[in-house]
Amino acid sequence: MFGYVVPYKDELKVREYKLFRAFYCGLCKTLGKSSNQLTRFGLNYDFTFLALLLTALDEDEPQINHEGCIVNPFKKNPLIKKNQHLEYAADLNVIFVFLKLLDNWHDEHSFKSLLSMPVYYFASRGKREKYATSFHFFEKSLKKLEDLETAGNDIVDKSADVFARIMSVIFTPAYITEKKCRRILASLGYNLGRWIYILDAFSDLEDDINYKNYNPLLLQYNYSEAEGLQEFKDRIKENIVFTLTYSLNNLAKAYQLLTVHRYNNILENIIYLGLYRVMEKKLNNGGREIEKSIQDTGTE
Amino acid sequence: MKNPYKTLGLSEGASKEEIRKAYKRLVKKYHPDKYANNPLSDLAEEKLEEINKAYNYLMKNKGYNQGQDNGYQSSSNRYSNNSYHTYAQIRELIKRGNIVQAEKILDSISQKDAEWFFLKGVISLQKGWYDQGYQQINRAVAMDPSNSEYRSTLNNLHQQNAAYRASGRNRGYGGADACDLCTCLCCSDCCCECLGGDLIACC
């Protein structure tokens, strides 16, 4: 479900791209330091975006270090030094991966997720206490999603709403206290969550048909085998494109209201170009290749 | 008051022309039409006020007296001419941002006419249920095609999406942007006219 929030590399300046990498690496290091080294494999771009956005709102400039990495210990790369925002993004990343694995295990009894669970179980233990209110809210929300599935909910907005609220909470850390800013971030997170949920539902259509899994889109638009996947997709595409684009539009509207102190170009690149490209790709060929991979975006 | 130059995204000592340009761009960006049915519309309006203030301040202090005094005034009577008492009440609630109550009352109405679907659509959009909202407003338009409010709301939705896409295209460093397109069209029109035809009828 994650890894959709990436910049469109071709339209970034090299300097901006390096800065994005510095955030990615910084988040990775923070994950290793504040949880355990293995959680670093669960790192993803959506939380990099979160760290970048929160740092952009901070009046203080972040510090940049030059360090090597396990992958390439001799080459020193710039990375953002651990700060409040990176720590928050890293913590939430761990909590979220843990919940996602738990969810996978419940849903599909996937052994892969069971095997990696202990890593996240122990890593997230302290964090679950630190963010107790949010954690309970996430658990409750995931339960709600499960209930909607059992009840055969046929309104995609309804399921998307539950997921969107999770993202809305993730995007409003407690240390940001200014009311207006919280409202805007909540709306930004909500729209991003909606967009991720619905886009994911659309790109899972084929698998969900084959494995007879639940997918609210299939129910809402009355899919039948006689119609076939391609015709079904063509039939619902107009509505899906509208709702996804409108979500991005409102995400952008929320962003415009924020007081951003730096990184405006990268953030706008992600919001106006990166997300839109990911969406177009997913809608047109349902390609999976872009997940988690920044190298592929934009090289056609 | 915040530094007016900062509010307009300019550096200290910008020229009159630069100020005017920045002002126009920002008014366009935060215009209420662009935040129609958005739960953050009040914040956009606040921002617009700030921008107006900054602009007026700079214009006055620099001796540019001909500045617009009230660049934009909000239209507050969009929801006012309805005969149904309940619908009027619901519109009032929506205007005040009380979406939950508005939806509750609306859901208690059993007869669903075009107005019902329209209001339901507006509520859905503000709640963040865009898929439902889009379909409901489409339905209102289909049920009462002569209603200009329904149609303009639907058009506004499409325009917002188009504007989002356009700002993506205009970003970055390469490719044709909207201005190029206009220039292109104007040139084509001139060429056509030279040859006796006409591409854009009105000019």
Short mmCIF file of C-alpha atoms in Angstrom, two decimals:
data_model
loop_
_atom_site.label_atom_id
_atom_site.label_comp_id
_atom_site.label_asym_id
_atom_site.label_seq_id
_atom_site.Cartn_x
_atom_site.Cartn_y
_atom_site.Cartn_z
CA MET A 1 0.00 0.00 0.00
CA PHE A 2 2.96 2.33 0.32
CA GLY A 3 5.71 3.89 -1.66
CA TYR A 4 3.57 6.06 -3.93
CA VAL A 5 4.79 9.40 -2.70
CA VAL A 6 7.85 10.13 -4.81
CA PRO A 7 9.25 13.14 -6.65
CA TYR A 8 9.40 13.26 -10.42
CA LYS A 9 13.13 13.08 -10.71
CA ASP A 10 13.52 14.41 -14.25
CA GLU A 11 12.20 17.80 -13.21
CA LEU A 12 14.32 18.16 -10.07
CA LYS A 13 17.56 20.07 -9.91
CA VAL A 14 20.47 17.79 -8.99
CA ARG A 15 20.86 19.75 -5.77
CA GLU A 16 17.20 19.12 -4.92
CA TYR A 17 17.48 15.47 -5.72
CA LYS A 18 20.51 15.19 -3.44
CA LEU A 19 18.56 16.84 -0.67
CA PHE A 20 15.73 14.35 -1.08
CA ARG A 21 18.27 11.54 -0.88
CA ALA A 22 19.73 13.16 2.22
CA PHE A 23 16.32 12.93 3.83
CA TYR A 24 15.89 9.34 2.75
CA CYS A 25 19.30 8.40 4.14
CA GLY A 26 18.75 10.48 7.26
CA LEU A 27 15.49 8.71 7.94
CA CYS A 28 17.15 5.35 7.35
CA LYS A 29 19.91 6.14 9.86
CA THR A 30 17.36 7.41 12.36
CA LEU A 31 15.42 4.18 12.00
CA GLY A 32 18.55 2.18 12.75
CA LYS A 33 19.45 4.27 15.75
CA SER A 34 16.09 4.64 17.40
CA SER A 35 14.70 1.15 16.70
CA ASN A 36 16.85 -1.70 15.50
CA GLN A 37 18.94 -2.11 12.39
CA LEU A 38 16.55 -4.52 10.69
CA THR A 39 13.68 -2.05 10.66
CA ARG A 40 15.64 -0.10 8.10
CA PHE A 41 14.35 -2.49 5.46
CA GLY A 42 10.84 -1.19 6.10
CA LEU A 43 11.79 2.36 5.14
CA ASN A 44 9.58 3.94 2.57
CA TYR A 45 9.13 7.13 0.56
CA ASP A 46 5.80 8.16 2.05
CA PHE A 47 7.46 8.73 5.39
CA THR A 48 10.37 10.50 3.72
CA PHE A 49 7.82 12.93 2.34
CA LEU A 50 6.41 13.36 5.84
CA ALA A 51 9.85 14.14 7.29
CA LEU A 52 10.57 16.57 4.46
CA LEU A 53 7.27 18.38 4.88
CA LEU A 54 7.54 18.70 8.65
CA THR A 55 11.12 19.97 8.40
CA ALA A 56 10.02 22.51 5.80
CA LEU A 57 7.54 23.94 8.30
CA ASP A 58 10.19 24.32 11.00
CA GLU A 59 11.77 27.74 11.32
CA ASP A 60 15.15 26.24 12.21
CA GLU A 61 17.35 24.98 9.43
CA PRO A 62 18.17 21.24 9.74
CA GLN A 63 21.78 20.10 10.06
CA ILE A 64 23.44 18.07 7.36
CA ASN A 65 26.14 15.47 8.05
CA HIS A 66 28.38 13.55 5.70
CA GLU A 67 28.49 9.89 6.58
CA GLY A 68 29.03 6.49 5.05
CA CYS A 69 26.38 3.83 4.97
CA ILE A 70 26.29 0.04 5.41
CA VAL A 71 25.53 -0.31 1.73
CA ASN A 72 28.53 1.78 0.77
CA PRO A 73 30.69 2.49 3.84
CA PHE A 74 33.51 4.29 2.06
CA LYS A 75 31.49 6.81 0.14
CA LYS A 76 30.37 9.67 2.31
CA ASN A 77 26.93 10.97 1.48
CA PRO A 78 25.12 14.00 2.82
CA LEU A 79 22.34 13.14 5.19
CA ILE A 80 20.03 15.08 7.44
CA LYS A 81 21.06 14.75 11.06
CA LYS A 82 18.50 13.18 13.34
CA ASN A 83 15.98 15.78 14.47
CA GLN A 84 12.49 15.87 15.93
CA HIS A 85 10.83 15.45 12.56
CA LEU A 86 12.96 12.56 11.36
CA GLU A 87 12.46 10.85 14.66
CA TYR A 88 8.71 11.26 14.46
CA ALA A 89 8.57 9.98 10.87
CA ALA A 90 10.80 7.02 11.77
CA ASP A 91 8.69 6.10 14.79
CA LEU A 92 5.48 6.22 12.84
CA ASN A 93 7.07 4.24 10.03
CA VAL A 94 7.89 1.44 12.46
CA ILE A 95 4.44 1.46 14.04
CA PHE A 96 2.83 1.40 10.67
CA VAL A 97 4.86 -1.43 9.25
CA PHE A 98 4.07 -3.42 12.39
CA LEU A 99 0.34 -2.87 11.97
CA LYS A 100 0.54 -3.66 8.30
CA LEU A 101 2.30 -6.97 8.96
CA LEU A 102 -0.26 -7.82 11.59
CA ASP A 103 -2.98 -7.02 9.12
CA ASN A 104 -1.37 -9.16 6.39
CA TRP A 105 -1.11 -12.06 8.80
CA HIS A 106 -4.79 -11.76 9.72
CA ASP A 107 -5.89 -11.38 6.12
CA GLU A 108 -3.78 -13.73 4.12
CA HIS A 109 -1.92 -15.74 6.73
CA SER A 110 1.21 -14.75 4.91
CA PHE A 111 4.20 -16.39 6.55
CA LYS A 112 6.51 -13.80 5.21
CA SER A 113 4.81 -11.21 7.38
CA LEU A 114 4.74 -13.53 10.37
CA LEU A 115 8.47 -14.06 10.09
CA SER A 116 9.30 -10.38 9.97
CA MET A 117 6.85 -9.54 12.71
CA PRO A 118 9.19 -10.01 15.72
CA VAL A 119 11.54 -7.37 14.33
CA TYR A 120 8.78 -4.83 14.32
CA TYR A 121 7.07 -6.15 17.39
CA PHE A 122 10.08 -5.40 19.54
CA ALA A 123 11.02 -2.26 17.69
CA SER A 124 7.60 -0.74 18.02
CA ARG A 125 7.02 -1.71 21.64
CA GLY A 126 8.27 1.53 23.15
CA LYS A 127 6.77 3.60 20.36
CA ARG A 128 3.35 2.12 20.86
CA GLU A 129 3.45 3.51 24.37
CA LYS A 130 4.92 6.81 23.31
CA TYR A 131 2.12 7.34 20.79
CA ALA A 132 -0.56 5.44 22.69
CA THR A 133 -3.54 7.52 21.56
CA SER A 134 -2.55 7.39 17.91
CA PHE A 135 -1.73 3.70 18.12
CA HIS A 136 -5.15 2.84 19.54
CA PHE A 137 -6.77 4.94 16.89
CA PHE A 138 -4.87 3.05 14.16
CA GLU A 139 -5.84 -0.29 15.65
CA LYS A 140 -9.46 0.75 15.87
CA SER A 141 -9.40 2.03 12.32
CA LEU A 142 -7.90 -1.17 10.95
CA LYS A 143 -10.58 -3.09 12.79
CA LYS A 144 -13.18 -0.82 11.22
CA LEU A 145 -11.75 -1.52 7.77
CA GLU A 146 -11.99 -5.21 8.50
CA ASP A 147 -15.62 -4.84 9.58
CA LEU A 148 -16.48 -2.91 6.44
CA GLU A 149 -14.93 -5.73 4.44
CA THR A 150 -16.93 -8.41 6.26
CA ALA A 151 -20.09 -6.40 5.81
CA GLY A 152 -19.39 -6.17 2.08
CA ASN A 153 -19.29 -2.38 2.04
CA ASP A 154 -19.93 -1.20 -1.52
CA ILE A 155 -19.06 2.49 -1.16
CA VAL A 156 -15.38 3.08 -1.82
CA ASP A 157 -15.49 6.51 -0.15
CA LYS A 158 -16.49 4.87 3.09
CA SER A 159 -13.46 2.60 3.32
CA ALA A 160 -11.18 5.28 1.93
CA ASP A 161 -12.44 7.61 4.65
CA VAL A 162 -11.26 5.27 7.41
CA PHE A 163 -7.82 4.94 5.90
CA ALA A 164 -7.63 8.65 5.14
CA ARG A 165 -8.25 9.45 8.80
CA ILE A 166 -5.28 7.32 9.77
CA MET A 167 -3.07 9.37 7.46
CA SER A 168 -4.63 12.51 8.81
CA VAL A 169 -3.47 11.55 12.32
CA ILE A 170 -0.01 10.60 11.06
CA PHE A 171 0.38 14.02 9.46
CA THR A 172 -0.46 15.93 12.66
CA PRO A 173 2.24 15.16 15.25
CA ALA A 174 1.38 16.31 18.77
CA TYR A 175 4.32 18.69 18.90
CA ILE A 176 2.74 20.88 16.27
CA THR A 177 0.33 22.89 18.35
CA GLU A 178 -0.75 25.75 16.16
CA LYS A 179 -4.42 25.12 15.44
CA LYS A 180 -4.57 26.38 11.89
CA CYS A 181 -1.48 24.45 10.89
CA ARG A 182 -2.95 21.26 12.38
CA ARG A 183 -6.16 21.72 10.43
CA ILE A 184 -4.26 22.15 7.19
CA LEU A 185 -1.97 19.18 7.80
CA ALA A 186 -4.94 17.02 8.73
CA SER A 187 -6.63 17.89 5.45
CA LEU A 188 -3.42 17.26 3.52
CA GLY A 189 -3.00 13.86 5.15
CA TYR A 190 -6.64 12.99 4.63
CA ASN A 191 -6.50 13.68 0.91
CA LEU A 192 -3.24 11.81 0.52
CA GLY A 193 -4.70 8.82 2.38
CA ARG A 194 -7.80 8.78 0.21
CA TRP A 195 -5.71 8.96 -2.89
CA ILE A 196 -3.45 6.10 -1.78
CA TYR A 197 -6.37 3.89 -0.76
CA ILE A 198 -8.39 4.31 -3.94
CA LEU A 199 -5.40 4.12 -6.25
CA ASP A 200 -4.33 0.95 -4.49
CA ALA A 201 -7.81 -0.53 -4.78
CA PHE A 202 -7.79 0.22 -8.50
CA SER A 203 -4.39 -1.31 -9.12
CA ASP A 204 -5.33 -4.43 -7.13
CA LEU A 205 -8.43 -5.10 -9.23
CA GLU A 206 -6.90 -7.91 -11.22
CA ASP A 207 -5.50 -9.78 -8.23
CA ASP A 208 -8.65 -9.28 -6.25
CA ILE A 209 -10.74 -10.76 -9.03
CA ASN A 210 -8.40 -13.73 -9.44
CA TYR A 211 -8.15 -14.51 -5.74
CA LYS A 212 -11.74 -13.52 -4.99
CA ASN A 213 -10.59 -10.90 -2.52
CA TYR A 214 -12.68 -8.04 -1.24
CA ASN A 215 -12.42 -4.82 -3.21
CA PRO A 216 -15.00 -2.06 -2.70
CA LEU A 217 -14.67 -0.92 -6.33
CA LEU A 218 -15.80 -4.31 -7.64
CA LEU A 219 -18.92 -4.09 -5.48
CA GLN A 220 -19.70 -0.43 -6.01
CA TYR A 221 -19.59 -0.73 -9.79
CA ASN A 222 -21.11 -4.22 -9.99
CA TYR A 223 -18.35 -6.17 -11.62
CA SER A 224 -19.41 -9.37 -13.35
CA GLU A 225 -17.24 -11.98 -14.98
CA ALA A 226 -19.15 -11.58 -18.21
CA GLU A 227 -17.92 -8.02 -18.50
CA GLY A 228 -14.22 -8.77 -18.10
CA LEU A 229 -11.50 -6.76 -16.39
CA GLN A 230 -10.57 -4.39 -19.20
CA GLU A 231 -14.11 -3.29 -19.98
CA PHE A 232 -14.78 -2.88 -16.28
CA LYS A 233 -11.73 -0.67 -15.88
CA ASP A 234 -12.70 1.41 -18.90
CA ARG A 235 -16.21 1.84 -17.56
CA ILE A 236 -15.18 3.10 -14.13
CA LYS A 237 -12.10 5.03 -15.17
CA GLU A 238 -13.77 8.40 -15.60
CA ASN A 239 -15.10 8.37 -12.06
CA ILE A 240 -11.83 7.09 -10.63
CA VAL A 241 -9.78 9.69 -12.45
CA PHE A 242 -12.09 12.38 -11.20
CA THR A 243 -11.97 11.32 -7.57
CA LEU A 244 -8.21 10.77 -7.55
CA THR A 245 -7.39 14.04 -9.29
CA TYR A 246 -9.77 15.90 -7.03
CA SER A 247 -8.05 14.40 -3.99
CA LEU A 248 -4.68 15.58 -5.29
CA ASN A 249 -6.18 18.96 -6.07
CA ASN A 250 -7.36 19.35 -2.49
CA LEU A 251 -4.06 18.07 -1.19
CA ALA A 252 -2.37 20.83 -3.20
CA LYS A 253 -4.88 23.37 -1.92
CA ALA A 254 -4.06 22.44 1.64
CA TYR A 255 -0.34 22.63 0.91
CA GLN A 256 -0.69 26.13 -0.52
CA LEU A 257 -2.08 27.35 2.79
CA LEU A 258 0.94 26.20 4.79
CA THR A 259 3.77 28.53 5.70
CA VAL A 260 6.69 26.69 4.17
CA HIS A 261 10.18 27.92 5.04
CA ARG A 262 12.19 25.82 2.58
CA TYR A 263 12.09 22.94 0.05
CA ASN A 264 9.12 24.45 -1.77
CA ASN A 265 10.38 23.20 -5.13
CA ILE A 266 10.80 19.58 -4.08
CA LEU A 267 7.49 19.52 -2.25
CA GLU A 268 5.64 21.03 -5.19
CA ASN A 269 7.42 18.63 -7.50
CA ILE A 270 6.07 15.72 -5.46
CA ILE A 271 2.58 17.16 -5.14
CA TYR A 272 2.03 18.36 -8.69
CA LEU A 273 4.23 16.04 -10.74
CA GLY A 274 5.33 12.99 -8.76
CA LEU A 275 1.96 11.90 -7.45
CA TYR A 276 0.25 12.64 -10.73
CA ARG A 277 2.76 10.55 -12.68
CA VAL A 278 2.44 7.62 -10.30
CA MET A 279 -1.31 7.82 -10.70
CA GLU A 280 -1.16 7.92 -14.49
CA LYS A 281 1.16 4.93 -14.56
CA LYS A 282 -1.00 2.92 -12.21
CA LEU A 283 -4.17 3.78 -14.07
CA ASN A 284 -2.76 2.93 -17.46
CA ASN A 285 -0.90 -0.27 -16.93
CA GLY A 286 -1.32 -1.07 -13.29
CA GLY A 287 2.46 -1.46 -13.25
CA ARG A 288 3.88 -2.61 -9.96
CA GLU A 289 7.43 -1.74 -10.83
CA ILE A 290 7.27 1.76 -9.37
CA GLU A 291 6.63 0.72 -5.83
CA LYS A 292 9.51 1.60 -3.56
CA SER A 293 11.72 2.49 -6.43
CA ILE A 294 12.71 6.03 -7.10
CA GLN A 295 15.13 5.02 -9.83
CA ASP A 296 12.31 4.11 -12.16
CA THR A 297 10.16 7.17 -11.86
CA GLY A 298 10.37 9.29 -14.89
CA THR A 299 12.73 7.27 -16.99
CA GLU A 300 10.79 6.17 -19.98
CA MET B 1 1.09 43.01 10.34
CA LYS B 2 3.62 40.66 8.79
CA ASN B 3 6.25 42.04 6.45
CA PRO B 4 4.11 42.89 3.41
CA TYR B 5 6.88 41.93 0.99
CA LYS B 6 7.11 38.51 2.57
CA THR B 7 3.35 38.07 2.39
CA LEU B 8 3.53 38.68 -1.34
CA GLY B 9 6.56 36.42 -1.69
CA LEU B 10 8.82 39.29 -2.78
CA SER B 11 12.15 40.59 -1.60
CA GLU B 12 12.38 44.02 0.00
CA GLY B 13 12.30 46.87 -2.47
CA ALA B 14 10.48 45.12 -5.29
CA SER B 15 9.22 47.39 -8.04
CA LYS B 16 5.63 48.44 -8.48
CA GLU B 17 5.28 46.18 -11.47
CA GLU B 18 6.62 43.20 -9.51
CA ILE B 19 4.27 43.91 -6.64
CA ARG B 20 1.29 44.08 -8.94
CA LYS B 21 2.29 40.88 -10.70
CA ALA B 22 2.77 38.97 -7.45
CA TYR B 23 -0.52 40.31 -6.15
CA LYS B 24 -2.43 39.18 -9.21
CA ARG B 25 -0.85 35.75 -9.11
CA LEU B 26 -1.70 35.26 -5.44
CA VAL B 27 -5.28 36.48 -5.76
CA LYS B 28 -5.74 33.95 -8.50
CA LYS B 29 -4.18 31.21 -6.37
CA TYR B 30 -6.38 31.76 -3.32
CA HIS B 31 -9.54 32.84 -5.11
CA PRO B 32 -12.71 31.47 -3.45
CA ASP B 33 -13.69 29.72 -6.68
CA LYS B 34 -10.60 27.57 -6.27
CA TYR B 35 -11.57 26.68 -2.73
CA ALA B 36 -15.27 26.10 -3.42
CA ASN B 37 -16.53 23.19 -1.33
CA ASN B 38 -13.19 22.87 0.39
CA PRO B 39 -13.30 22.69 4.19
CA LEU B 40 -10.28 24.99 4.34
CA SER B 41 -12.00 27.78 2.38
CA ASP B 42 -12.08 30.06 5.44
CA LEU B 43 -8.29 29.85 5.71
CA ALA B 44 -7.95 30.69 2.03
CA GLU B 45 -10.13 33.74 2.60
CA GLU B 46 -7.97 34.81 5.53
CA LYS B 47 -4.91 34.47 3.37
CA LEU B 48 -6.54 36.58 0.69
CA GLU B 49 -7.29 39.30 3.22
CA GLU B 50 -3.65 39.28 4.30
CA ILE B 51 -2.58 39.60 0.68
CA ASN B 52 -4.98 42.48 0.06
CA LYS B 53 -3.74 44.26 3.15
CA ALA B 54 -0.11 43.81 2.18
CA TYR B 55 -0.80 45.03 -1.34
CA ASN B 56 -2.75 48.08 -0.22
CA TYR B 57 -0.09 48.91 2.33
CA LEU B 58 2.72 48.76 -0.21
CA MET B 59 0.76 50.73 -2.78
CA LYS B 60 -0.03 53.49 -0.30
CA ASN B 61 3.40 53.72 1.26
CA LYS B 62 5.09 53.85 -2.07
CA GLY B 63 2.76 56.57 -3.21
CA TYR B 64 1.00 54.35 -5.72
CA ASN B 65 -2.45 55.68 -4.97
CA GLN B 66 -4.21 54.11 -7.85
CA GLY B 67 -3.97 50.64 -6.25
CA GLN B 68 -7.10 48.61 -6.02
CA ASP B 69 -8.55 49.09 -2.61
CA ASN B 70 -10.55 46.01 -2.22
CA GLY B 71 -9.18 43.57 -4.74
CA TYR B 72 -11.62 40.87 -3.98
CA GLN B 73 -14.86 40.84 -2.07
CA SER B 74 -16.39 37.61 -1.01
CA SER B 75 -19.76 36.65 -2.37
CA SER B 76 -21.81 35.69 0.60
CA ASN B 77 -25.23 35.20 -0.87
CA ARG B 78 -24.57 32.14 -2.93
CA TYR B 79 -27.01 30.08 -0.95
CA SER B 80 -29.94 32.38 -0.49
CA ASN B 81 -32.81 31.96 -2.89
CA ASN B 82 -34.51 28.76 -1.99
CA SER B 83 -38.17 28.31 -1.37
CA TYR B 84 -38.02 25.18 0.74
CA HIS B 85 -37.67 25.92 4.38
CA THR B 86 -35.73 22.78 5.25
CA TYR B 87 -33.41 23.12 2.31
CA ALA B 88 -32.80 26.73 3.28
CA GLN B 89 -31.96 25.57 6.77
CA ILE B 90 -29.59 22.93 5.42
CA ARG B 91 -27.88 25.48 3.21
CA GLU B 92 -27.46 27.72 6.20
CA LEU B 93 -25.86 24.88 8.16
CA ILE B 94 -23.51 24.07 5.29
CA LYS B 95 -22.53 27.71 5.07
CA ARG B 96 -21.69 27.74 8.74
CA GLY B 97 -19.63 24.58 8.31
CA ASN B 98 -21.91 22.35 10.36
CA ILE B 99 -21.76 19.46 7.93
CA VAL B 100 -22.77 16.72 10.36
CA GLN B 101 -26.02 18.40 11.33
CA ALA B 102 -26.79 19.36 7.73
CA GLU B 103 -26.40 15.78 6.60
CA LYS B 104 -28.54 14.48 9.44
CA ILE B 105 -31.46 16.70 8.47
CA LEU B 106 -31.00 15.98 4.79
CA ASP B 107 -31.02 12.24 5.38
CA SER B 108 -34.35 12.52 7.18
CA ILE B 109 -36.03 13.83 4.03
CA SER B 110 -37.57 10.95 2.14
CA GLN B 111 -38.44 12.66 -1.10
CA LYS B 112 -35.23 12.97 -3.05
CA ASP B 113 -35.37 15.61 -5.77
CA ALA B 114 -32.59 17.35 -7.65
CA GLU B 115 -32.02 19.80 -4.81
CA TRP B 116 -31.62 16.90 -2.39
CA PHE B 117 -28.93 15.28 -4.51
CA PHE B 118 -27.22 18.61 -5.01
CA LEU B 119 -27.02 19.34 -1.29
CA LYS B 120 -25.98 15.79 -0.55
CA GLY B 121 -23.24 16.18 -3.15
CA VAL B 122 -22.00 19.41 -1.59
CA ILE B 123 -21.93 17.74 1.82
CA SER B 124 -20.07 14.71 0.47
CA LEU B 125 -17.47 16.93 -1.14
CA GLN B 126 -16.86 18.81 2.09
CA LYS B 127 -16.62 15.55 4.00
CA GLY B 128 -13.95 14.33 1.64
CA TRP B 129 -16.17 11.74 -0.09
CA TYR B 130 -15.46 13.04 -3.57
CA ASP B 131 -16.57 9.96 -5.47
CA GLN B 132 -20.03 10.08 -3.94
CA GLY B 133 -20.17 13.86 -4.22
CA TYR B 134 -19.31 13.81 -7.90
CA GLN B 135 -21.99 11.26 -8.67
CA GLN B 136 -24.62 13.06 -6.60
CA ILE B 137 -23.99 16.40 -8.27
CA ASN B 138 -24.00 14.74 -11.67
CA ARG B 139 -27.35 13.26 -10.73
CA ALA B 140 -28.74 16.65 -9.66
CA VAL B 141 -27.69 18.10 -13.01
CA ALA B 142 -29.30 15.22 -14.87
CA MET B 143 -32.55 15.62 -12.93
CA ASP B 144 -32.71 19.38 -13.40
CA PRO B 145 -30.53 20.39 -16.33
CA SER B 146 -31.90 23.95 -16.34
CA ASN B 147 -30.51 24.78 -12.90
CA SER B 148 -27.44 26.93 -13.40
CA GLU B 149 -26.18 26.55 -9.83
CA TYR B 150 -25.91 22.78 -10.18
CA ARG B 151 -24.20 23.06 -13.51
CA SER B 152 -21.75 25.69 -12.37
CA THR B 153 -20.84 23.59 -9.33
CA LEU B 154 -20.12 20.62 -11.56
CA ASN B 155 -18.12 22.80 -13.91
CA ASN B 156 -16.16 24.17 -11.00
CA LEU B 157 -15.13 20.64 -10.03
CA HIS B 158 -13.83 19.93 -13.50
CA GLN B 159 -12.09 23.28 -13.62
CA GLN B 160 -10.34 22.63 -10.34
CA ASN B 161 -8.99 19.34 -11.63
CA ALA B 162 -7.92 20.96 -14.87
CA ALA B 163 -6.16 23.71 -12.91
CA TYR B 164 -4.32 21.14 -10.81
CA ARG B 165 -3.14 19.34 -13.93
CA ALA B 166 -2.14 22.61 -15.58
CA SER B 167 -0.01 23.67 -12.63
CA GLY B 168 1.79 20.36 -12.93
CA ARG B 169 2.47 20.92 -16.61
CA ASN B 170 3.70 24.45 -16.00
CA ARG B 171 6.19 23.33 -13.42
CA GLY B 172 9.65 22.08 -14.18
CA TYR B 173 12.10 23.27 -16.71
CA GLY B 174 11.07 22.07 -20.13
CA GLY B 175 8.11 21.65 -22.42
CA ALA B 176 5.44 24.02 -23.59
CA ASP B 177 3.39 25.84 -20.99
CA ALA B 178 0.01 27.54 -21.09
CA CYS B 179 1.49 30.80 -22.36
CA ASP B 180 3.13 29.04 -25.28
CA LEU B 181 -0.20 27.54 -26.10
CA CYS B 182 -1.89 30.97 -26.14
CA THR B 183 0.86 32.46 -28.29
CA CYS B 184 0.55 29.49 -30.59
CA LEU B 185 -3.19 29.94 -30.91
CA CYS B 186 -2.88 33.68 -31.54
CA CYS B 187 -0.27 33.09 -34.23
CA SER B 188 -2.34 30.39 -35.88
CA ASP B 189 -5.32 32.70 -35.84
CA CYS B 190 -3.32 35.45 -37.53
CA CYS B 191 -2.04 33.05 -40.16
CA CYS B 192 -5.52 31.79 -40.86
CA GLU B 193 -6.82 35.31 -41.19
CA CYS B 194 -4.06 36.23 -43.59
CA LEU B 195 -5.13 33.34 -45.77
CA GLY B 196 -8.75 34.34 -45.57
CA GLY B 197 -9.92 31.87 -42.92
CA ASP B 198 -10.48 32.31 -39.20
CA LEU B 199 -9.42 30.05 -36.34
CA ILE B 200 -10.77 32.04 -33.39
CA ALA B 201 -14.00 33.64 -34.46
CA CYS B 202 -14.09 36.44 -31.92
CA CYS B 203 -10.74 38.05 -32.73
#
